[in-house]
Coordinates of C-alpha atoms in Angstrom, one line a residue:
Chain P
M1 CA -25.1 96.1 181.5
F2 CA -25.2 96.0 177.8
D3 CA -28.3 97.3 175.9
Y4 CA -29.5 94.0 174.5
K5 CA -32.0 95.6 172.1
L6 CA -29.1 97.0 170.2
L7 CA -27.2 93.7 170.3
F8 CA -30.2 91.7 169.1
A9 CA -30.6 94.1 166.2
L10 CA -27.1 93.3 165.2
A11 CA -27.7 89.5 165.5
A12 CA -30.9 89.8 163.4
V13 CA -29.2 91.7 160.6
V14 CA -26.4 89.1 160.3
E15 CA -28.6 86.0 160.7
Q16 CA -31.3 87.2 158.4
G17 CA -28.7 88.5 155.9
G18 CA -30.1 92.1 155.6
F19 CA -31.7 95.0 157.3
E20 CA -35.1 94.5 155.6
R21 CA -35.4 90.9 156.7
A22 CA -34.1 91.7 160.2
A23 CA -36.8 94.3 160.5
V24 CA -39.5 91.7 159.5
A25 CA -38.0 89.1 162.0
L26 CA -38.0 91.7 164.8
G27 CA -41.3 93.2 164.0
L28 CA -39.7 96.6 163.6
S29 CA -39.4 99.1 160.7
Q30 CA -36.2 99.0 158.7
S31 CA -35.3 102.5 159.9
A32 CA -35.7 101.4 163.5
V33 CA -33.2 98.6 162.9
S34 CA -30.7 101.0 161.2
Q35 CA -31.1 103.3 164.1
R36 CA -30.3 100.6 166.6
I37 CA -27.2 99.6 164.7
K38 CA -26.0 103.2 164.5
L39 CA -26.6 103.7 168.2
L40 CA -24.7 100.6 168.9
E41 CA -21.8 101.8 166.8
A42 CA -21.9 105.2 168.4
R43 CA -21.7 103.5 171.8
V44 CA -18.7 101.2 171.0
G45 CA -17.1 103.9 168.9
Q46 CA -16.5 101.9 165.8
P47 CA -18.4 100.0 163.0
V48 CA -19.9 96.7 163.9
L49 CA -21.1 95.9 160.4
V50 CA -19.6 96.1 156.9
R51 CA -22.5 97.3 154.7
A52 CA -22.1 94.7 152.0
T53 CA -24.8 92.3 150.6
P54 CA -25.3 90.5 152.8
P55 CA -24.0 92.6 155.7
Q56 CA -20.9 91.2 157.4
P57 CA -19.9 91.7 161.0
T58 CA -16.6 93.6 161.6
E59 CA -14.1 91.9 164.0
L60 CA -15.7 93.7 166.9
G61 CA -19.1 92.8 165.6
R62 CA -18.1 89.2 165.6
H63 CA -17.1 89.4 169.3
L64 CA -20.6 90.9 170.1
L65 CA -22.4 88.1 168.1
N66 CA -20.4 85.5 169.9
H67 CA -21.5 87.0 173.2
I68 CA -25.2 87.2 172.1
Q69 CA -25.2 83.5 171.0
Q70 CA -24.1 82.4 174.4
V71 CA -26.4 84.7 176.3
R72 CA -29.4 83.4 174.3
L73 CA -28.6 79.8 175.3
L74 CA -28.2 80.8 179.0
E75 CA -31.5 82.7 178.8
R76 CA -33.3 79.6 177.8
D77 CA -32.1 77.7 180.9
L78 CA -33.4 80.5 183.1
T79 CA -36.7 80.7 181.2
E80 CA -37.4 77.1 182.0
L81 CA -37.1 78.0 185.7
V82 CA -38.9 81.3 185.5
P83 CA -41.1 81.1 182.4
T84 CA -42.6 84.6 182.9
L85 CA -39.1 86.2 182.5
S86 CA -39.2 85.8 178.7
E87 CA -40.9 88.4 176.5
G88 CA -40.8 86.5 173.3
G89 CA -42.9 83.4 172.8
G90 CA -42.4 80.5 170.4
P91 CA -39.8 77.8 170.3
E92 CA -36.1 78.2 170.6
R93 CA -33.8 78.3 167.5
L94 CA -30.4 76.7 167.4
R95 CA -28.1 77.7 164.6
I96 CA -25.7 74.8 163.6
A97 CA -23.0 74.7 160.9
I98 CA -22.9 71.3 159.4
N99 CA -21.2 69.5 156.5
A100 CA -23.5 68.6 153.5
D101 CA -23.0 64.9 153.7
T102 CA -24.0 64.7 157.4
L103 CA -27.1 66.7 156.7
A104 CA -27.9 64.4 153.8
T105 CA -27.6 61.2 155.8
W106 CA -27.6 60.5 159.6
W107 CA -28.4 64.0 161.0
A108 CA -32.2 64.0 160.9
P109 CA -32.8 60.7 162.6
A110 CA -30.2 61.6 165.2
V111 CA -31.9 64.9 166.2
A112 CA -35.6 64.3 165.5
E113 CA -36.5 63.2 169.1
F114 CA -34.5 66.0 170.6
C115 CA -36.3 68.7 168.5
A116 CA -39.7 67.3 169.2
A117 CA -39.2 66.9 172.9
Q118 CA -37.5 70.3 173.4
R119 CA -39.6 72.2 170.8
V120 CA -36.4 73.4 169.1
L121 CA -36.2 74.7 165.6
L122 CA -32.9 74.2 163.7
D123 CA -31.2 76.7 161.4
H124 CA -28.7 74.7 159.4
V125 CA -25.8 76.4 157.8
V126 CA -24.1 74.1 155.3
E127 CA -20.4 74.7 155.3
D128 CA -17.2 72.7 154.8
Q129 CA -15.2 72.2 157.9
E130 CA -12.9 75.2 158.1
V131 CA -15.7 77.6 157.2
G132 CA -18.0 76.0 159.8
L133 CA -15.4 76.6 162.5
K134 CA -14.9 80.1 161.4
R135 CA -18.6 80.8 161.8
M136 CA -18.4 79.3 165.3
R137 CA -15.5 81.5 166.2
A138 CA -17.5 84.4 164.9
G139 CA -20.4 83.5 167.1
E140 CA -22.8 83.0 164.2
V141 CA -23.6 79.4 165.1
A142 CA -23.9 77.6 168.4
A143 CA -22.4 74.3 167.3
C144 CA -20.7 72.7 164.3
V145 CA -20.3 69.2 162.8
C146 CA -17.1 68.8 160.9
A147 CA -14.1 66.7 160.2
S148 CA -11.7 68.9 162.1
E149 CA -10.9 68.1 165.7
R150 CA -9.3 71.3 167.1
P151 CA -11.9 73.2 169.1
V152 CA -12.1 77.0 168.8
A153 CA -11.5 79.1 172.0
G154 CA -14.4 78.7 174.4
A155 CA -15.7 75.6 172.8
R156 CA -15.4 71.8 173.2
S157 CA -15.0 69.2 170.5
V158 CA -16.0 65.5 170.8
L159 CA -15.6 62.6 168.4
L160 CA -18.9 61.4 167.0
G161 CA -17.6 58.5 164.9
A162 CA -16.6 58.2 161.2
M163 CA -18.5 58.6 158.0
R164 CA -17.7 55.8 155.6
Y165 CA -17.2 56.7 152.0
R166 CA -16.9 54.4 149.0
A167 CA -15.7 55.2 145.5
L168 CA -18.8 54.5 143.4
A169 CA -19.8 54.7 139.7
S170 CA -22.6 53.3 137.5
P171 CA -22.1 49.9 135.8
G172 CA -22.4 51.7 132.4
F173 CA -19.6 54.1 133.4
I174 CA -17.4 51.2 134.6
A175 CA -18.0 49.3 131.3
R176 CA -17.1 52.4 129.3
Y177 CA -14.0 53.7 131.1
F178 CA -12.6 50.5 132.6
P179 CA -13.1 47.8 130.0
R180 CA -9.8 46.2 131.2
G181 CA -10.4 46.7 134.9
V182 CA -10.0 49.6 137.2
T183 CA -6.3 50.4 136.7
S184 CA -4.5 53.5 138.0
E185 CA -4.0 54.6 134.4
A186 CA -7.6 54.2 133.5
L187 CA -8.6 56.1 136.7
A188 CA -6.4 59.0 135.8
H189 CA -8.3 59.3 132.5
S190 CA -11.9 58.9 133.6
P191 CA -14.0 61.9 134.8
A192 CA -14.4 62.1 138.6
I193 CA -17.0 64.1 140.5
V194 CA -15.7 66.5 143.2
F195 CA -18.0 68.3 145.7
G196 CA -16.1 71.6 145.6
P197 CA -12.6 73.1 145.8
D198 CA -12.2 72.0 149.4
D199 CA -13.2 68.3 148.7
S200 CA -9.9 66.3 148.6
L201 CA -11.5 62.9 149.0
Q202 CA -11.1 61.9 145.4
H203 CA -7.5 63.2 145.3
R204 CA -6.7 61.1 148.4
Y205 CA -8.3 58.1 146.9
L206 CA -6.3 58.4 143.7
E207 CA -3.1 59.1 145.6
S208 CA -3.6 55.9 147.6
L209 CA -3.6 54.1 144.3
G210 CA -0.5 55.9 143.1
V211 CA -2.2 58.4 140.8
S212 CA -1.1 61.9 141.5
G213 CA -1.6 65.4 139.9
N214 CA -4.6 66.9 138.2
F215 CA -7.5 64.8 136.9
A216 CA -10.6 65.6 134.9
H217 CA -13.6 66.2 137.2
H218 CA -17.1 67.6 137.3
L219 CA -17.8 70.0 140.2
C220 CA -21.1 69.3 142.1
P221 CA -21.7 71.1 145.4
S222 CA -24.8 69.2 146.3
A223 CA -24.9 65.9 148.2
E224 CA -27.9 64.6 146.3
G225 CA -26.7 66.0 142.9
F226 CA -23.4 64.1 143.5
V227 CA -25.2 60.8 143.7
C228 CA -27.5 61.7 140.7
L229 CA -24.4 62.5 138.5
A230 CA -22.7 59.2 139.5
S231 CA -25.9 57.2 138.9
A232 CA -26.4 58.8 135.5
G233 CA -22.9 57.8 134.6
L234 CA -21.2 61.2 134.4
G235 CA -18.3 60.2 136.7
W236 CA -17.1 58.3 139.7
G237 CA -16.8 59.8 143.2
L238 CA -16.6 59.1 146.9
V239 CA -20.2 58.8 148.3
P240 CA -21.2 58.3 151.9
E241 CA -22.2 54.6 152.2
L242 CA -25.3 55.7 154.2
Q243 CA -26.4 57.8 151.2
A244 CA -26.2 55.1 148.6
V245 CA -27.8 52.2 150.4
G246 CA -30.7 52.0 147.8
E247 CA -28.5 52.6 144.8
L248 CA -26.0 49.9 145.9
A249 CA -28.8 47.4 146.7
R250 CA -30.4 48.0 143.3
G251 CA -27.0 47.8 141.5
E252 CA -27.4 51.4 140.1
L253 CA -24.0 52.2 141.7
V254 CA -21.2 49.8 142.3
E255 CA -17.8 50.1 144.1
L256 CA -14.9 50.8 141.8
L257 CA -12.5 48.5 143.7
P258 CA -13.9 45.9 146.1
D259 CA -14.2 47.0 149.7
R260 CA -11.8 50.0 149.8
P261 CA -13.7 52.5 152.0
V262 CA -12.4 55.8 153.2
D263 CA -13.4 56.7 156.8
V264 CA -13.6 60.4 157.7
P265 CA -13.9 61.2 161.4
L266 CA -16.6 63.7 162.5
Y267 CA -16.5 66.0 165.5
W268 CA -19.1 67.9 167.3
H269 CA -18.1 71.4 168.4
Y270 CA -20.2 73.3 170.9
W271 CA -19.9 76.2 173.2
R272 CA -18.6 75.4 176.6
N273 CA -21.1 77.8 178.3
G274 CA -23.9 76.9 175.9
G275 CA -26.4 76.0 178.6
A276 CA -28.4 72.9 179.3
L277 CA -30.1 72.7 175.9
L278 CA -26.8 72.4 174.0
D279 CA -25.6 69.9 176.7
E280 CA -28.7 67.8 176.2
L281 CA -28.3 67.8 172.4
T282 CA -24.7 66.8 172.8
R283 CA -25.6 63.9 175.0
Q284 CA -28.3 62.6 172.5
L285 CA -26.0 63.1 169.5
L286 CA -23.2 61.1 171.1
H287 CA -25.7 58.3 171.9
R288 CA -27.3 58.2 168.4
A289 CA -24.0 58.6 166.5
K290 CA -22.9 55.3 168.0
S291 CA -25.4 53.3 165.9
L292 CA -25.4 55.6 162.8
L293 CA -21.7 56.2 162.3
V294 CA -18.7 53.9 162.0
H295 CA -17.0 53.4 165.3
Q296 CA -13.6 55.1 165.3
R297 CA -11.0 55.5 168.0
A298 CA -9.9 59.0 168.7
P299 CA -6.4 59.7 167.5
D300 CA -3.8 59.4 170.2
Chain B
M1 CA -6.5 92.6 120.4
F2 CA -6.6 91.9 124.1
D3 CA -3.9 90.0 125.9
Y4 CA -5.8 86.8 126.8
K5 CA -3.1 85.5 129.1
L6 CA -4.0 88.3 131.5
L7 CA -7.7 87.8 131.0
F8 CA -7.5 84.1 131.6
A9 CA -5.5 84.8 134.8
L10 CA -8.4 86.9 136.0
A11 CA -10.9 84.2 135.1
A12 CA -8.9 81.6 137.0
V13 CA -8.6 83.6 140.2
V14 CA -12.4 84.2 140.3
E15 CA -13.4 80.6 139.2
Q16 CA -10.9 78.9 141.5
G17 CA -11.7 81.3 144.4
G18 CA -8.1 82.4 145.1
F19 CA -4.7 83.2 143.7
E20 CA -3.1 80.0 145.0
R21 CA -5.7 77.7 143.4
A22 CA -5.6 79.8 140.2
A23 CA -1.9 79.2 140.1
V24 CA -2.3 75.4 140.4
A25 CA -5.0 75.4 137.7
L26 CA -2.9 77.4 135.3
G27 CA 0.4 75.6 136.1
L28 CA 2.0 78.9 137.1
S29 CA 3.6 80.3 140.3
Q30 CA 1.3 82.3 142.5
S31 CA 3.5 85.4 141.9
A32 CA 3.1 85.0 138.2
V33 CA -0.7 85.1 138.6
S34 CA -0.5 88.2 140.8
Q35 CA 1.8 89.8 138.2
R36 CA -0.7 89.1 135.4
I37 CA -3.5 90.6 137.4
K38 CA -1.4 93.7 138.2
L39 CA -0.5 94.1 134.6
L40 CA -4.1 93.8 133.5
E41 CA -5.1 96.5 136.1
A42 CA -2.3 98.7 134.9
R43 CA -3.5 98.3 131.3
V44 CA -7.2 99.1 132.1
G45 CA -6.3 101.8 134.6
Q46 CA -8.4 100.5 137.4
P47 CA -8.8 97.5 139.7
V48 CA -10.4 94.3 138.3
L49 CA -10.5 92.4 141.6
V50 CA -11.5 93.2 145.1
R51 CA -8.9 91.4 147.3
A52 CA -11.3 89.6 149.6
T53 CA -11.6 85.9 150.5
P54 CA -12.6 84.7 147.9
P55 CA -11.5 87.5 145.5
Q56 CA -14.5 89.3 143.9
P57 CA -14.5 90.9 140.4
T58 CA -15.1 94.7 140.3
E59 CA -17.7 95.9 137.9
L60 CA -15.1 96.2 135.2
G61 CA -13.8 92.8 136.2
R62 CA -17.3 91.4 135.6
H63 CA -17.4 92.8 132.1
L64 CA -14.1 91.2 131.3
L65 CA -15.2 87.8 132.7
N66 CA -18.4 88.0 130.7
H67 CA -16.3 88.5 127.6
I68 CA -13.9 85.6 128.4
Q69 CA -16.8 83.2 129.0
Q70 CA -18.1 83.8 125.5
V71 CA -14.7 83.8 123.8
R72 CA -14.0 80.4 125.4
L73 CA -17.2 78.9 123.9
L74 CA -16.5 80.4 120.5
E75 CA -13.0 79.0 120.7
R76 CA -14.3 75.5 121.2
D77 CA -16.3 75.7 117.9
L78 CA -13.2 76.8 116.0
T79 CA -11.1 74.1 117.7
E80 CA -13.4 71.5 116.3
L81 CA -12.6 72.7 112.8
V82 CA -8.9 73.4 113.4
P83 CA -7.9 71.1 116.3
T84 CA -4.2 72.1 116.2
L85 CA -5.2 75.7 117.1
S86 CA -5.7 74.9 120.7
E87 CA -2.8 74.9 123.1
G88 CA -4.5 73.3 126.0
G89 CA -5.6 69.6 126.0
G90 CA -8.4 68.0 128.0
P91 CA -12.1 68.2 127.9
E92 CA -14.1 71.5 127.9
R93 CA -15.6 72.8 131.1
L94 CA -19.1 74.4 131.2
R95 CA -19.9 76.5 134.3
I96 CA -23.7 76.4 135.0
A97 CA -25.7 78.0 137.8
I98 CA -28.5 75.7 138.9
N99 CA -31.1 75.6 141.6
A100 CA -30.6 72.9 144.2
D101 CA -33.8 71.0 143.5
T102 CA -33.0 70.7 139.8
L103 CA -29.5 69.3 140.5
A104 CA -31.0 66.9 143.0
T105 CA -33.6 65.4 140.6
W106 CA -33.9 65.6 136.8
W107 CA -30.6 67.3 135.8
A108 CA -28.2 64.3 135.7
P109 CA -30.3 62.1 133.4
A110 CA -31.0 65.0 131.1
V111 CA -27.3 65.9 130.5
A112 CA -25.5 62.5 130.9
E113 CA -25.6 61.7 127.2
F114 CA -24.5 65.2 126.2
C115 CA -21.5 65.1 128.5
A116 CA -20.4 61.7 127.4
A117 CA -20.7 62.4 123.7
Q118 CA -19.1 65.9 123.8
R119 CA -16.5 65.1 126.5
V120 CA -17.7 68.0 128.6
L121 CA -17.1 68.5 132.3
L122 CA -19.6 70.5 134.3
D123 CA -18.9 73.0 137.0
H124 CA -22.2 73.3 138.9
V125 CA -22.8 76.5 141.0
V126 CA -25.8 76.0 143.2
E127 CA -27.7 79.2 143.5
D128 CA -31.2 80.5 143.9
Q129 CA -32.8 82.1 140.9
E130 CA -31.8 85.8 141.3
V131 CA -28.3 85.0 142.4
G132 CA -27.9 82.6 139.5
L133 CA -28.9 85.3 137.0
K134 CA -26.6 87.7 138.7
R135 CA -23.7 85.3 138.1
M136 CA -24.7 85.0 134.5
R137 CA -24.8 88.8 134.1
A138 CA -21.3 88.8 135.7
G139 CA -20.1 86.3 133.1
E140 CA -19.2 83.8 135.8
V141 CA -21.4 81.1 134.3
A142 CA -22.4 80.2 130.7
A143 CA -25.9 79.2 131.5
C144 CA -28.4 79.0 134.3
V145 CA -31.5 77.0 135.3
C146 CA -33.9 79.0 137.4
A147 CA -37.6 79.9 138.0
S148 CA -37.2 83.4 136.6
E149 CA -38.1 84.1 132.9
R150 CA -36.5 87.4 132.2
P151 CA -33.2 87.0 130.3
V152 CA -30.2 89.0 131.1
A153 CA -28.7 91.2 128.3
G154 CA -27.0 89.1 125.6
A155 CA -28.8 85.9 126.7
R156 CA -31.9 83.9 125.8
S157 CA -34.3 82.2 128.1
V158 CA -36.5 79.2 127.2
L159 CA -39.2 77.4 129.2
L160 CA -38.2 73.9 130.1
G161 CA -41.3 72.9 131.9
A162 CA -42.4 72.9 135.5
M163 CA -41.2 71.2 138.7
R164 CA -44.1 69.8 140.7
Y165 CA -43.8 70.2 144.4
R166 CA -46.0 68.5 147.0
A167 CA -46.4 69.4 150.7
L168 CA -45.2 66.3 152.5
A169 CA -44.7 65.1 156.0
S170 CA -44.1 61.8 157.8
P171 CA -47.2 59.8 159.0
G172 CA -45.9 60.3 162.6
F173 CA -45.7 64.0 162.2
I174 CA -49.2 64.2 160.8
A175 CA -50.6 62.0 163.7
R176 CA -48.9 64.3 166.2
Y177 CA -49.7 67.8 164.8
F178 CA -52.9 67.1 163.0
P179 CA -54.9 64.7 165.1
R180 CA -58.1 66.4 164.0
G181 CA -57.2 66.8 160.3
V182 CA -54.9 69.3 158.5
T183 CA -56.8 72.5 159.3
S184 CA -55.4 76.0 158.6
E185 CA -55.1 76.6 162.4
A186 CA -53.1 73.4 163.0
L187 CA -50.8 74.2 160.0
A188 CA -50.0 77.6 161.5
H189 CA -48.8 75.9 164.7
S190 CA -46.8 73.0 163.3
P191 CA -43.1 73.4 162.4
A192 CA -42.4 73.7 158.6
I193 CA -39.1 73.2 156.8
V194 CA -37.8 76.1 154.6
F195 CA -34.8 75.8 152.3
G196 CA -33.5 79.3 152.9
P197 CA -34.5 83.0 153.2
D198 CA -35.4 83.0 149.5
D199 CA -37.6 80.0 149.6
S200 CA -41.2 81.2 149.7
L201 CA -42.9 78.0 148.6
Q202 CA -44.1 77.2 152.1
H203 CA -45.4 80.7 152.6
R204 CA -47.3 80.5 149.4
Y205 CA -48.8 77.2 150.2
L206 CA -50.0 78.5 153.6
E207 CA -51.3 81.6 152.0
S208 CA -53.3 79.6 149.5
L209 CA -54.9 78.0 152.6
G210 CA -55.7 81.3 154.2
V211 CA -52.7 81.2 156.7
S212 CA -50.7 84.3 156.7
G213 CA -47.8 85.8 158.7
N214 CA -44.9 84.2 160.4
F215 CA -44.8 80.5 161.1
A216 CA -42.3 78.3 163.0
H217 CA -39.8 76.7 160.7
H218 CA -36.5 74.9 160.5
L219 CA -34.0 76.2 157.9
C220 CA -32.3 73.5 155.8
P221 CA -30.3 74.7 152.7
S222 CA -29.8 71.1 151.3
A223 CA -32.3 69.3 149.0
E224 CA -31.4 65.9 150.4
G225 CA -31.3 67.2 154.0
F226 CA -34.8 68.7 153.5
V227 CA -36.3 65.3 152.6
C228 CA -34.4 63.7 155.5
L229 CA -35.8 66.2 158.0
A230 CA -39.3 65.6 156.7
S231 CA -39.0 61.8 156.8
A232 CA -37.6 61.9 160.3
G233 CA -40.7 63.9 161.4
L234 CA -39.1 67.3 162.2
G235 CA -41.5 69.3 160.0
W236 CA -43.6 69.5 156.8
G237 CA -42.4 71.1 153.6
L238 CA -42.8 71.3 149.8
V239 CA -40.6 68.6 148.2
P240 CA -40.2 68.0 144.4
E241 CA -42.3 65.0 143.6
L242 CA -39.4 63.6 141.6
Q243 CA -37.3 63.6 144.7
A244 CA -39.7 61.7 147.0
V245 CA -40.8 58.9 144.6
G246 CA -39.4 56.3 146.9
E247 CA -40.5 57.8 150.2
L248 CA -44.1 58.3 148.8
A249 CA -44.2 54.7 147.5
R250 CA -43.0 53.3 150.9
G251 CA -45.3 55.6 152.8
E252 CA -42.5 57.3 154.7
L253 CA -43.8 60.6 153.4
V254 CA -47.4 61.4 152.7
E255 CA -49.2 64.5 151.2
L256 CA -50.6 66.8 153.8
L257 CA -53.8 67.6 151.7
P258 CA -54.8 65.2 148.9
D259 CA -53.5 66.2 145.4
R260 CA -52.6 69.9 146.0
P261 CA -49.4 70.3 144.0
V262 CA -47.5 73.5 143.4
D263 CA -45.9 73.8 140.0
V264 CA -42.9 76.0 139.6
P265 CA -41.8 76.8 136.0
L266 CA -38.1 76.4 135.1
Y267 CA -36.2 78.4 132.5
W268 CA -32.9 77.7 130.8
H269 CA -30.8 80.9 130.3
Y270 CA -27.8 80.8 127.9
W271 CA -25.6 83.2 126.1
R272 CA -26.9 84.1 122.7
N273 CA -23.3 83.9 121.3
G274 CA -22.4 80.9 123.3
G275 CA -21.3 78.8 120.3
A276 CA -22.4 75.4 119.0
L277 CA -21.7 73.5 122.3
L278 CA -24.2 75.5 124.3
D279 CA -26.7 75.4 121.4
E280 CA -26.5 71.6 121.4
L281 CA -26.9 71.4 125.1
T282 CA -29.9 73.6 124.8
R283 CA -31.4 71.4 122.2
Q284 CA -30.9 68.2 124.2
L285 CA -32.2 69.8 127.4
L286 CA -35.4 71.0 125.8
H287 CA -35.9 67.5 124.4
R288 CA -35.2 65.7 127.7
A289 CA -37.1 68.1 129.9
K290 CA -40.3 67.2 128.0
S291 CA -40.4 63.7 129.6
L292 CA -38.8 64.7 133.0
L293 CA -40.8 67.8 133.9
V294 CA -44.4 68.7 134.0
H295 CA -45.7 70.3 130.8
Q296 CA -46.5 73.9 131.3
R297 CA -47.7 76.5 128.8
A298 CA -45.5 79.7 128.7
P299 CA -47.3 82.6 130.3
D300 CA -49.1 84.8 127.8

């Protein structure tokens, strides 16, 4: 049997992003946490942490974290049967990697009831799809919402539906940059807004209109900031329809070209042996997503 | 004189987060970029980059980046006088570290006119205050909006005003967790929402009410997601007043305790020798912030 005191110290250091915070979370001194990590490393015969800021798990460390994550979820199921078994009090935490646009739109109404009924606290980690899955593989999160279908080993992925994006800009921006209509040429010369280096929605939209290559763009890695920049007339960009309901109704944002949406499928990844809690969340998410997202058939 | 081709290759690798993307941005092959970095390292006699994902500058690398950032801004001033001097076309980019709540609220209306008039594109880097200043010290950004006053060496800091936060929750949440009023004891047992490990606003609010120690909380590192979670009734949290105008008017969010705001001062940090462009942005920001932020006297 593993010594879980040592393993939980490792989890705390990685999840809290440091020894000092891990110590606070565990109610231990910092040197006690260091001691546990050293003991763990002595036992496995190699480092489990790279001492950077914040500390990073080594490959072996990631395997251990992955194991802890699943043990915790299984523990919860057992605790419901045998409540006295658990030492720690308080509600359960679920760590979930999620894309920014999901967190900014349909996520909260979809999980509110589940969190209240199950007394669950959520730790959201905002990541683009590939990074989210990497964190899942590393055992740092229990589940992940992203646009990539392929599940990581030991996990399942299910299609939730699609997020509908529309290319939006302010009326003032359109009057200024597209006085003779939204032509491909004018689009190539008007500033866009891009979420970050991994956001290719604007590129794809331009390509679908025959505009290729580099284009001028602001970078704005914030879902709300993105809409603010567009509304203030700094650029055009693809915004989740759900996020701009008010702006569209008030005419603060308008679609560049009439009814030309881009649908991005969203998948829910979760550990196969994640226990009853994760299964229940999955069930509720699938149910709620039906009314919140655009229906999309899974690719054949 | 330095060989700026080599220095710009270093800047591109760090700003784009990789050799491949740097190559695309510079219009070079990936091996040409690697070659330039190696040549630079041979010339300075030590590594300038740690080959991680994404690549990180070494301490010397950071000094070089810092220098490039300032040279670029000075170049722009000269280019306005002697337009033919510049090889590259296209608008200027300004890289700015900014706290998430600023980007989600008053930032876009404050800079829209400046960007349009000066044809400037913005690269926003969303960071909490200490990290934002670290990036400034490292020369990765030209300016920074944060709650910390102390300028880094070579930079100035000016007070913009204060961001007003209010502790908000949904009426349903309040009915459920505070049936007998918002008492200190009930607050300690109701789930809060916290932006991330560096967000101590909720802790401070609770302390001001005599509640100390740990408390149950969701983690949500997204300004918009934070408001969504609060509106959906998952928890209470301190939200910028500017961001919840609609929710407050519609009664979707209400203040926990009547008129008990928390004001957080915001400072603008910018390079002293950042050139006329940065000076002009500073002038406009100071002017706009007056009407967008809460007036606050600088601490004595």
